Amino acid sequence: MRICTVVGARPQFVKAAAVSPALQSAGIQEVLVHTGQHYDRGLSQVFFDELGVPNPVTNLSVGSASHARQTGQIMERLEAFIQNSTPFDALLLYGDTNSTVAGALVSAKLQIPIAHVEAGLRSFDRTMPEEINRIVTDCLSQWLFAPTQTAVDNLRAEGLRQGTVRVGDVMLDVTRMFAKRARKRFPLSSITHHMPRKYALSTVHRPSNTDSPANLQAIFAALGCLPRPVIMPLHPRTRAKMQGIRVPGNVEIIEPISYMTMLVLIENACRLLTDSGGIQKEAYWLKTPCVTLRTDTEWPETCQHGWNSCVGTNPEAIVKAATTDPTGPQFPFGHAPRGTASGLIAEALTGRLGTGVEPHLSESGIAKQGNA
Ligand code: UD1
């Protein structure tokens, strides 16, 4: 079997770190295409180097642009690449970025089956570009690899049953693959002078926050009220919007960081405050309480017992959530019904997925597999 995987943005390189080796082990020939949506070294190459992701065979070099322009350019260049290649049996897509939806549209029109990893996630907020990208990609996909039962239920509610398989979360695979290595290779003292649990960590990059000076200022005002230093790796999108924003003295802005460095910083933080999707889960698996700087989440499972609170940008609500401890234990979430999510994806693609991985299997039915 020969598949083309399209990646373009930071979280997709991370997911490929688990899925690409699983595909290879299953005897699938994978051709990796980088759209060039992310191009700075700190947002792209560093992940390939650190996580051993296979080098893309081509980079479509689309760079930054408006949504329509970026999506359109990826479509045009990807179509040309596919048409000039030996035929593919499937196109594999991750998540919900413009690279994802562009890949889905091209593949559907070239009648190449689509495998969507992280299918079925919904924030139910169509002002988020990612929500539109997910809905379109799910509608066009033949394999819908859902990370959780909630995702399976969301797909069902939209009439998307065929091809849906709950495989678990590939990001849990990656966290497990790299957490131990990260602790050894990057001890906290090599990253920061702060002691474990004596600092908070924050990331902000959602357009709803960065493109609203009032929201961005409110977030920084809240961070300034926290009783701890706050480390903030800054996305270039946010950096570009910082003019006129007052940064409180306890907030330490740093450059974007690698995956393993981020794992270590998350694990040792007393709180994570973020508007990103993926790191809400990493915080949960690494047992760091999270405050989500949005009013919704694609990962409602993380909100059990206050491990994650979606509070938006109200400074009082942020400070209250950041200083309130979870009220109970965690429940397993995102685990594969057996083995790993990446392994099940490879099995499904090669048609070897047997019984025992039924979409209706509830999360509570999963044997606890230990922590990351
Ligand atoms: C994109 C995804 C988002 C994902 C995020 C991960 C979409 C619609 N959004 O958001 O879902 O969570 O990636 O980080 O696909 N820029 C640089 N250097 C780069 C890349 C971007 O400076 O290497 C700057 C540019 O000013 C650009 C801005 O960041 O305009 C936004 O980049 P873009 O890829 O459009 O969206 P992200 O905010 O990164």
GROMACS .gro file of C-alpha atoms and ligand atoms in nm:
model
  411
    1MET     CA    1   0.000   0.000   0.000
    2ARG     CA    2   0.126   0.345  -0.088
    3ILE     CA    3  -0.005   0.653   0.087
    4CYS     CA    4   0.062   1.024   0.074
    5THR     CA    5   0.061   1.204   0.410
    6VAL     CA    6   0.014   1.580   0.407
    7VAL     CA    7   0.159   1.783   0.694
    8GLY     CA    8   0.211   2.156   0.724
    9ALA     CA    9   0.174   2.288   1.077
   10ARG     CA   10   0.355   2.219   1.404
   11PRO     CA   11   0.108   1.973   1.565
   12GLN     CA   12   0.102   1.762   1.250
   13PHE     CA   13   0.477   1.701   1.260
   14VAL     CA   14   0.434   1.581   1.618
   15LYS     CA   15   0.157   1.335   1.526
   16ALA     CA   16   0.361   1.202   1.235
   17ALA     CA   17   0.632   1.110   1.488
   18ALA     CA   18   0.406   0.827   1.609
   19VAL     CA   19   0.210   0.740   1.296
   20SER     CA   20   0.492   0.732   1.037
   21PRO     CA   21   0.691   0.456   1.214
   22ALA     CA   22   0.369   0.256   1.266
   23LEU     CA   23   0.289   0.277   0.895
   24GLN     CA   24   0.641   0.170   0.811
   25SER     CA   25   0.620  -0.129   1.047
   26ALA     CA   26   0.297  -0.233   0.876
   27GLY     CA   27   0.472  -0.234   0.539
   28ILE     CA   28   0.296   0.076   0.410
   29GLN     CA   29   0.499   0.299   0.181
   30GLU     CA   30   0.448   0.655   0.300
   31VAL     CA   31   0.531   0.967   0.099
   32LEU     CA   32   0.535   1.272   0.323
   33VAL     CA   33   0.444   1.610   0.174
   34HIS     CA   34   0.509   1.934   0.367
   35THR     CA   35   0.283   2.217   0.254
   36GLY     CA   36   0.510   2.486   0.398
   37GLN     CA   37   0.228   2.640   0.606
   38HIS     CA   38   0.479   2.657   0.892
   39TYR     CA   39   0.829   2.741   0.776
   40ASP     CA   40   1.026   2.900   1.063
   41ARG     CA   41   1.282   2.655   1.198
   42GLY     CA   42   1.127   2.672   1.548
   43LEU     CA   43   0.783   2.582   1.412
   44SER     CA   44   0.893   2.318   1.162
   45GLN     CA   45   1.243   2.171   1.114
   46VAL     CA   46   1.309   2.141   1.486
   47PHE     CA   47   1.032   1.880   1.511
   48PHE     CA   48   1.171   1.669   1.226
   49ASP     CA   49   1.519   1.679   1.381
   50GLU     CA   50   1.411   1.606   1.736
   51LEU     CA   51   1.138   1.348   1.680
   52GLY     CA   52   1.293   1.160   1.388
   53VAL     CA   53   1.002   1.230   1.154
   54PRO     CA   54   1.095   1.119   0.800
   55ASN     CA   55   1.198   1.406   0.577
   56PRO     CA   56   0.923   1.519   0.341
   57VAL     CA   57   0.984   1.430  -0.022
   58THR     CA   58   0.872   1.778  -0.117
   59ASN     CA   59   0.787   2.112   0.040
   60LEU     CA   60   0.511   2.304  -0.137
   61SER     CA   61   0.642   2.627   0.025
   62VAL     CA   62   0.307   2.804   0.046
   63GLY     CA   63   0.403   3.017   0.349
   64SER     CA   64   0.161   3.251   0.527
   65ALA     CA   65  -0.138   3.413   0.358
   66SER     CA   66  -0.511   3.467   0.405
   67HIS     CA   67  -0.713   3.150   0.457
   68ALA     CA   68  -0.843   3.137   0.099
   69ARG     CA   69  -0.506   3.211  -0.054
   70GLN     CA   70  -0.314   2.968   0.165
   71THR     CA   71  -0.570   2.690   0.118
   72GLY     CA   72  -0.592   2.757  -0.257
   73GLN     CA   73  -0.215   2.752  -0.304
   74ILE     CA   74  -0.182   2.425  -0.116
   75MET     CA   75  -0.458   2.276  -0.333
   76GLU     CA   76  -0.299   2.386  -0.657
   77ARG     CA   77   0.050   2.264  -0.568
   78LEU     CA   78  -0.063   1.942  -0.402
   79GLU     CA   79  -0.279   1.849  -0.700
   80ALA     CA   80   0.017   1.896  -0.933
   81PHE     CA   81   0.241   1.690  -0.705
   82ILE     CA   82  -0.008   1.402  -0.686
   83GLN     CA   83  -0.074   1.403  -1.058
   84ASN     CA   84   0.298   1.378  -1.127
   85SER     CA   85   0.351   1.094  -0.878
   86THR     CA   86   0.302   0.719  -0.892
   87PRO     CA   87  -0.064   0.673  -0.788
   88PHE     CA   88  -0.151   0.668  -0.417
   89ASP     CA   89  -0.396   0.429  -0.251
   90ALA     CA   90  -0.490   0.687   0.013
   91LEU     CA   91  -0.415   1.033   0.145
   92LEU     CA   92  -0.357   1.066   0.520
   93LEU     CA   93  -0.444   1.393   0.695
   94TYR     CA   94  -0.406   1.512   1.052
   95GLY     CA   95  -0.626   1.743   1.253
   96ASP     CA   96  -0.786   2.064   1.139
   97THR     CA   97  -0.548   2.310   0.976
   98ASN     CA   98  -0.568   2.474   0.636
   99SER     CA   99  -0.321   2.209   0.516
  100THR     CA  100  -0.573   1.943   0.626
  101VAL     CA  101  -0.876   2.085   0.448
  102ALA     CA  102  -0.678   2.163   0.133
  103GLY     CA  103  -0.553   1.804   0.125
  104ALA     CA  104  -0.908   1.674   0.170
  105LEU     CA  105  -1.052   1.879  -0.116
  106VAL     CA  106  -0.773   1.781  -0.356
  107SER     CA  107  -0.790   1.415  -0.265
  108ALA     CA  108  -1.170   1.394  -0.288
  109LYS     CA  109  -1.169   1.546  -0.635
  110LEU     CA  110  -0.891   1.314  -0.751
  111GLN     CA  111  -1.098   1.029  -0.604
  112ILE     CA  112  -0.825   0.914  -0.368
  113PRO     CA  113  -0.963   0.776  -0.039
  114ILE     CA  114  -0.890   0.996   0.262
  115ALA     CA  115  -0.780   0.881   0.608
  116HIS     CA  116  -0.847   1.149   0.870
  117VAL     CA  117  -0.657   1.119   1.196
  118GLU     CA  118  -0.834   1.309   1.478
  119ALA     CA  119  -1.173   1.281   1.313
  120GLY     CA  120  -1.489   1.386   1.497
  121LEU     CA  121  -1.356   1.666   1.715
  122ARG     CA  122  -1.595   1.955   1.750
  123SER     CA  123  -1.585   2.278   1.947
  124PHE     CA  124  -1.930   2.370   1.804
  125ASP     CA  125  -1.788   2.714   1.736
  126ARG     CA  126  -1.795   2.788   1.365
  127THR     CA  127  -1.611   3.116   1.412
  128MET     CA  128  -1.299   2.897   1.453
  129PRO     CA  129  -1.136   2.826   1.117
  130GLU     CA  130  -1.035   2.485   1.253
  131GLU     CA  131  -1.400   2.387   1.312
  132ILE     CA  132  -1.479   2.445   0.945
  133ASN     CA  133  -1.169   2.254   0.839
  134ARG     CA  134  -1.265   1.955   1.056
  135ILE     CA  135  -1.624   1.937   0.939
  136VAL     CA  136  -1.529   1.949   0.571
  137THR     CA  137  -1.247   1.697   0.611
  138ASP     CA  138  -1.465   1.452   0.804
  139CYS     CA  139  -1.739   1.473   0.541
  140LEU     CA  140  -1.494   1.379   0.267
  141SER     CA  141  -1.304   1.103   0.448
  142GLN     CA  142  -1.333   0.724   0.406
  143TRP     CA  143  -1.143   0.638   0.722
  144LEU     CA  144  -1.247   0.845   1.022
  145PHE     CA  145  -0.995   0.774   1.297
  146ALA     CA  146  -1.159   0.910   1.610
  147PRO     CA  147  -0.947   0.962   1.922
  148THR     CA  148  -1.233   0.937   2.176
  149GLN     CA  149  -1.588   0.814   2.219
  150THR     CA  150  -1.702   1.178   2.222
  151ALA     CA  151  -1.555   1.215   1.874
  152VAL     CA  152  -1.733   0.899   1.758
  153ASP     CA  153  -2.062   1.037   1.895
  154ASN     CA  154  -2.007   1.370   1.719
  155LEU     CA  155  -1.958   1.191   1.386
  156ARG     CA  156  -2.269   0.981   1.442
  157ALA     CA  157  -2.472   1.291   1.515
  158GLU     CA  158  -2.370   1.418   1.173
  159GLY     CA  159  -2.461   1.086   1.008
  160LEU     CA  160  -2.097   0.981   0.962
  161ARG     CA  161  -2.088   0.620   1.075
  162GLN     CA  162  -1.923   0.434   0.794
  163GLY     CA  163  -1.547   0.421   0.827
  164THR     CA  164  -1.550   0.555   1.182
  165VAL     CA  165  -1.314   0.372   1.416
  166ARG     CA  166  -1.219   0.479   1.765
  167VAL     CA  167  -0.848   0.415   1.765
  168GLY     CA  168  -0.741   0.636   2.056
  169ASP     CA  169  -0.530   0.947   2.048
  170VAL     CA  170  -0.204   0.950   1.852
  171MET     CA  171  -0.086   1.239   2.070
  172LEU     CA  172  -0.097   1.004   2.368
  173ASP     CA  173   0.124   0.769   2.167
  174VAL     CA  174   0.371   1.051   2.107
  175THR     CA  175   0.365   1.164   2.470
  176ARG     CA  176   0.441   0.810   2.580
  177MET     CA  177   0.713   0.768   2.320
  178PHE     CA  178   0.896   1.083   2.422
  179ALA     CA  179   0.817   1.174   2.786
  180LYS     CA  180   1.092   0.961   2.938
  181ARG     CA  181   1.346   1.063   2.678
  182ALA     CA  182   1.253   1.430   2.729
  183ARG     CA  183   1.306   1.414   3.107
  184LYS     CA  184   1.650   1.262   3.057
  185ARG     CA  185   1.764   1.481   2.772
  186PHE     CA  186   1.623   1.812   2.896
  187PRO     CA  187   1.623   1.826   3.278
  188LEU     CA  188   1.418   2.123   3.393
  189SER     CA  189   1.731   2.304   3.514
  190SER     CA  190   1.863   2.303   3.156
  191ILE     CA  191   1.555   2.494   3.040
  192THR     CA  192   1.474   2.734   3.325
  193HIS     CA  193   1.603   2.837   3.668
  194HIS     CA  194   1.253   2.788   3.813
  195MET     CA  195   1.190   2.488   4.039
  196PRO     CA  196   0.923   2.223   3.963
  197ARG     CA  197   0.567   2.349   4.020
  198LYS     CA  198   0.695   2.698   4.107
  199TYR     CA  199   0.604   2.854   3.772
  200ALA     CA  200   0.308   2.861   3.534
  201LEU     CA  201   0.331   2.804   3.159
  202SER     CA  202   0.122   2.985   2.900
  203THR     CA  203   0.071   2.976   2.523
  204VAL     CA  204  -0.161   3.201   2.323
  205HIS     CA  205  -0.206   3.186   1.946
  206ARG     CA  206  -0.577   3.159   1.857
  207PRO     CA  207  -0.694   3.436   1.625
  208SER     CA  208  -0.989   3.502   1.859
  209ASN     CA  209  -0.733   3.607   2.122
  210THR     CA  210  -0.443   3.744   1.919
  211ASP     CA  211  -0.657   3.948   1.682
  212SER     CA  212  -0.848   4.118   1.961
  213PRO     CA  213  -0.630   4.369   2.150
  214ALA     CA  214  -0.889   4.369   2.432
  215ASN     CA  215  -0.871   3.989   2.473
  216LEU     CA  216  -0.493   3.980   2.448
  217GLN     CA  217  -0.458   4.259   2.705
  218ALA     CA  218  -0.707   4.085   2.936
  219ILE     CA  219  -0.504   3.762   2.920
  220PHE     CA  220  -0.181   3.943   3.005
  221ALA     CA  221  -0.355   4.133   3.284
  222ALA     CA  222  -0.466   3.800   3.433
  223LEU     CA  223  -0.119   3.648   3.400
  224GLY     CA  224   0.016   3.952   3.585
  225CYS     CA  225  -0.213   3.873   3.881
  226LEU     CA  226  -0.082   3.517   3.924
  227PRO     CA  227   0.132   3.454   4.229
  228ARG     CA  228   0.402   3.277   4.019
  229PRO     CA  229   0.631   3.356   3.729
  230VAL     CA  230   0.477   3.267   3.393
  231ILE     CA  231   0.688   3.126   3.107
  232MET     CA  232   0.538   3.204   2.768
  233PRO     CA  233   0.681   3.061   2.444
  234LEU     CA  234   0.546   3.310   2.192
  235HIS     CA  235   0.399   3.208   1.854
  236PRO     CA  236   0.501   3.449   1.574
  237ARG     CA  237   0.133   3.528   1.512
  238THR     CA  238   0.107   3.658   1.870
  239ARG     CA  239   0.442   3.837   1.858
  240ALA     CA  240   0.314   4.033   1.559
  241LYS     CA  241   0.019   4.157   1.768
  242MET     CA  242   0.207   4.264   2.079
  243GLN     CA  243   0.234   4.633   1.999
  244GLY     CA  244   0.062   4.831   2.274
  245ILE     CA  245   0.016   4.523   2.496
  246ARG     CA  246   0.158   4.566   2.847
  247VAL     CA  247   0.358   4.260   2.954
  248PRO     CA  248   0.358   4.221   3.335
  249GLY     CA  249   0.690   4.175   3.516
  250ASN     CA  250   0.626   3.810   3.608
  251VAL     CA  251   0.573   3.704   3.244
  252GLU     CA  252   0.888   3.570   3.074
  253ILE     CA  253   0.846   3.566   2.697
  254ILE     CA  254   1.064   3.314   2.514
  255GLU     CA  255   1.094   3.186   2.155
  256PRO     CA  256   0.880   2.888   2.039
  257ILE     CA  257   1.030   2.566   2.178
  258SER     CA  258   1.074   2.205   2.071
  259TYR     CA  259   0.831   1.925   2.152
  260MET     CA  260   1.043   1.759   2.419
  261THR     CA  261   1.128   2.090   2.589
  262MET     CA  262   0.758   2.167   2.596
  263LEU     CA  263   0.677   1.830   2.755
  264VAL     CA  264   0.925   1.899   3.034
  265LEU     CA  265   0.794   2.252   3.090
  266ILE     CA  266   0.433   2.131   3.097
  267GLU     CA  267   0.504   1.846   3.336
  268ASN     CA  268   0.680   2.071   3.587
  269ALA     CA  269   0.446   2.371   3.568
  270CYS     CA  270   0.198   2.437   3.847
  271ARG     CA  271  -0.056   2.541   3.580
  272LEU     CA  272  -0.086   2.555   3.206
  273LEU     CA  273  -0.283   2.849   3.066
  274THR     CA  274  -0.346   2.805   2.694
  275ASP     CA  275  -0.577   2.851   2.400
  276SER     CA  276  -0.416   2.564   2.208
  277GLY     CA  277  -0.601   2.234   2.162
  278GLY     CA  278  -0.326   1.976   2.176
  279ILE     CA  279  -0.142   2.086   2.486
  280GLN     CA  280  -0.460   2.076   2.695
  281LYS     CA  281  -0.433   1.699   2.653
  282GLU     CA  282  -0.062   1.684   2.719
  283ALA     CA  283  -0.119   1.874   3.043
  284TYR     CA  284  -0.390   1.626   3.142
  285TRP     CA  285  -0.175   1.321   3.071
  286LEU     CA  286   0.120   1.479   3.255
  287LYS     CA  287  -0.106   1.570   3.549
  288THR     CA  288  -0.075   1.946   3.527
  289PRO     CA  289  -0.404   2.135   3.575
  290CYS     CA  290  -0.500   2.345   3.274
  291VAL     CA  291  -0.684   2.674   3.227
  292THR     CA  292  -0.817   2.708   2.873
  293LEU     CA  293  -0.833   3.065   2.747
  294ARG     CA  294  -1.140   2.989   2.537
  295THR     CA  295  -1.498   2.919   2.631
  296ASP     CA  296  -1.503   2.577   2.463
  297THR     CA  297  -1.279   2.279   2.407
  298GLU     CA  298  -1.262   1.988   2.166
  299TRP     CA  299  -1.150   1.777   2.461
  300PRO     CA  300  -1.436   1.785   2.718
  301GLU     CA  301  -1.286   1.474   2.885
  302THR     CA  302  -1.003   1.690   3.020
  303CYS     CA  303  -1.254   1.899   3.216
  304GLN     CA  304  -1.347   1.621   3.461
  305HIS     CA  305  -1.295   1.722   3.823
  306GLY     CA  306  -1.156   2.061   3.727
  307TRP     CA  307  -0.839   1.933   3.556
  308ASN     CA  308  -0.921   2.176   3.276
  309SER     CA  309  -1.139   2.489   3.303
  310CYS     CA  310  -1.257   2.674   2.993
  311VAL     CA  311  -1.282   3.029   3.117
  312GLY     CA  312  -1.235   3.254   2.814
  313THR     CA  313  -1.051   3.580   2.865
  314ASN     CA  314  -1.213   3.728   3.175
  315PRO     CA  315  -0.918   3.814   3.405
  316GLU     CA  316  -1.098   3.729   3.732
  317ALA     CA  317  -1.216   3.394   3.594
  318ILE     CA  318  -0.865   3.313   3.470
  319VAL     CA  319  -0.704   3.395   3.805
  320LYS     CA  320  -0.969   3.200   3.997
  321ALA     CA  321  -0.929   2.892   3.778
  322ALA     CA  322  -0.550   2.915   3.792
  323THR     CA  323  -0.551   2.919   4.172
  324THR     CA  324  -0.812   2.646   4.227
  325ASP     CA  325  -0.696   2.285   4.248
  326PRO     CA  326  -0.872   1.991   4.078
  327THR     CA  327  -1.134   1.832   4.301
  328GLY     CA  328  -1.088   1.466   4.213
  329PRO     CA  329  -0.887   1.204   4.028
  330GLN     CA  330  -0.835   1.176   3.655
  331PHE     CA  331  -1.003   0.918   3.431
  332PRO     CA  332  -0.823   0.746   3.147
  333PHE     CA  333  -0.892   0.925   2.824
  334GLY     CA  334  -0.765   0.901   2.468
  335HIS     CA  335  -0.633   0.548   2.523
  336ALA     CA  336  -0.633   0.301   2.237
  337PRO     CA  337  -0.872   0.007   2.282
  338ARG     CA  338  -0.562  -0.209   2.242
  339GLY     CA  339  -0.199  -0.138   2.159
  340THR     CA  340  -0.150   0.211   2.028
  341ALA     CA  341  -0.366   0.448   1.823
  342SER     CA  342  -0.094   0.463   1.557
  343GLY     CA  343  -0.077   0.085   1.537
  344LEU     CA  344  -0.455   0.057   1.495
  345ILE     CA  345  -0.449   0.319   1.220
  346ALA     CA  346  -0.186   0.119   1.032
  347GLU     CA  347  -0.390  -0.199   1.081
  348ALA     CA  348  -0.707  -0.034   0.955
  349LEU     CA  349  -0.533   0.101   0.646
  350THR     CA  350  -0.393  -0.238   0.556
  351GLY     CA  351  -0.732  -0.400   0.620
  352ARG     CA  352  -0.600  -0.607   0.907
  353LEU     CA  353  -0.806  -0.446   1.181
  354GLY     CA  354  -1.002  -0.726   1.339
  355THR     CA  355  -1.283  -0.725   1.588
  356GLY     CA  356  -1.240  -0.572   1.932
  357VAL     CA  357  -1.197  -0.217   1.805
  358GLU     CA  358  -1.558  -0.122   1.777
  359PRO     CA  359  -1.656   0.241   1.760
  360HIS     CA  360  -1.922   0.184   2.022
  361LEU     CA  361  -1.674   0.059   2.283
  362SER     CA  362  -1.709   0.313   2.559
  363GLU     CA  363  -1.410   0.483   2.715
  364SER     CA  364  -1.504   0.344   3.054
  365GLY     CA  365  -1.462  -0.003   2.903
  366ILE     CA  366  -1.095   0.055   2.834
  367ALA     CA  367  -0.843  -0.117   3.055
  368LYS     CA  368  -0.632   0.143   3.230
  369GLN     CA  369  -0.292   0.145   3.068
  370GLY     CA  370  -0.093   0.356   3.311
  371ASN     CA  371   0.032   0.707   3.277
  372ALA     CA  372   0.241   0.861   3.006
  373UD1     C1  373  -0.211   2.706   1.255
  373UD1     C2  374  -0.344   2.633   1.250
  373UD1     C3  375  -0.391   2.605   1.392
  373UD1     C4  376  -0.282   2.532   1.469
  373UD1     C5  377  -0.153   2.610   1.463
  373UD1     C6  378  -0.040   2.538   1.533
  373UD1     C7  379  -0.493   2.694   1.063
  373UD1     C8  380  -0.614   2.768   1.022
  373UD1     N1  381  -0.449   2.716   1.187
  373UD1     O1  382  -0.233   2.832   1.319
  373UD1     O2  383  -0.506   2.523   1.387
  373UD1     O3  384  -0.323   2.518   1.603
  373UD1     O4  385  -0.117   2.629   1.325
  373UD1     O5  386   0.068   2.623   1.560
  373UD1     O6  387  -0.442   2.616   0.985
  373UD1     N2  388   0.407   3.250   1.105
  373UD1     C9  389   0.543   3.268   1.111
  373UD1     N3  390   0.622   3.162   1.086
  373UD1    C10  391   0.575   3.038   1.052
  373UD1    C11  392   0.436   3.022   1.046
  373UD1    C12  393   0.353   3.128   1.073
  373UD1     O7  394   0.591   3.377   1.141
  373UD1     O8  395   0.655   2.946   1.033
  373UD1    C13  396   0.319   3.365   1.136
  373UD1    C14  397   0.271   3.441   1.015
  373UD1     O9  398   0.263   3.576   1.050
  373UD1    C15  399   0.133   3.386   0.993
  373UD1    C16  400   0.087   3.357   1.134
  373UD1    O10  401   0.203   3.316   1.204
  373UD1    O11  402   0.049   3.475   0.927
  373UD1    C17  403  -0.016   3.248   1.143
  373UD1    O12  404   0.028   3.128   1.082
  373UD1     P1  405  -0.080   3.022   1.025
  373UD1    O13  406  -0.013   2.901   0.979
  373UD1    O14  407  -0.169   3.092   0.926
  373UD1    O15  408  -0.171   2.993   1.150
  373UD1     P2  409  -0.133   2.951   1.299
  373UD1    O16  410  -0.177   3.060   1.389
  373UD1    O17  411   0.008   2.905   1.309
   0.00000   0.00000   0.00000
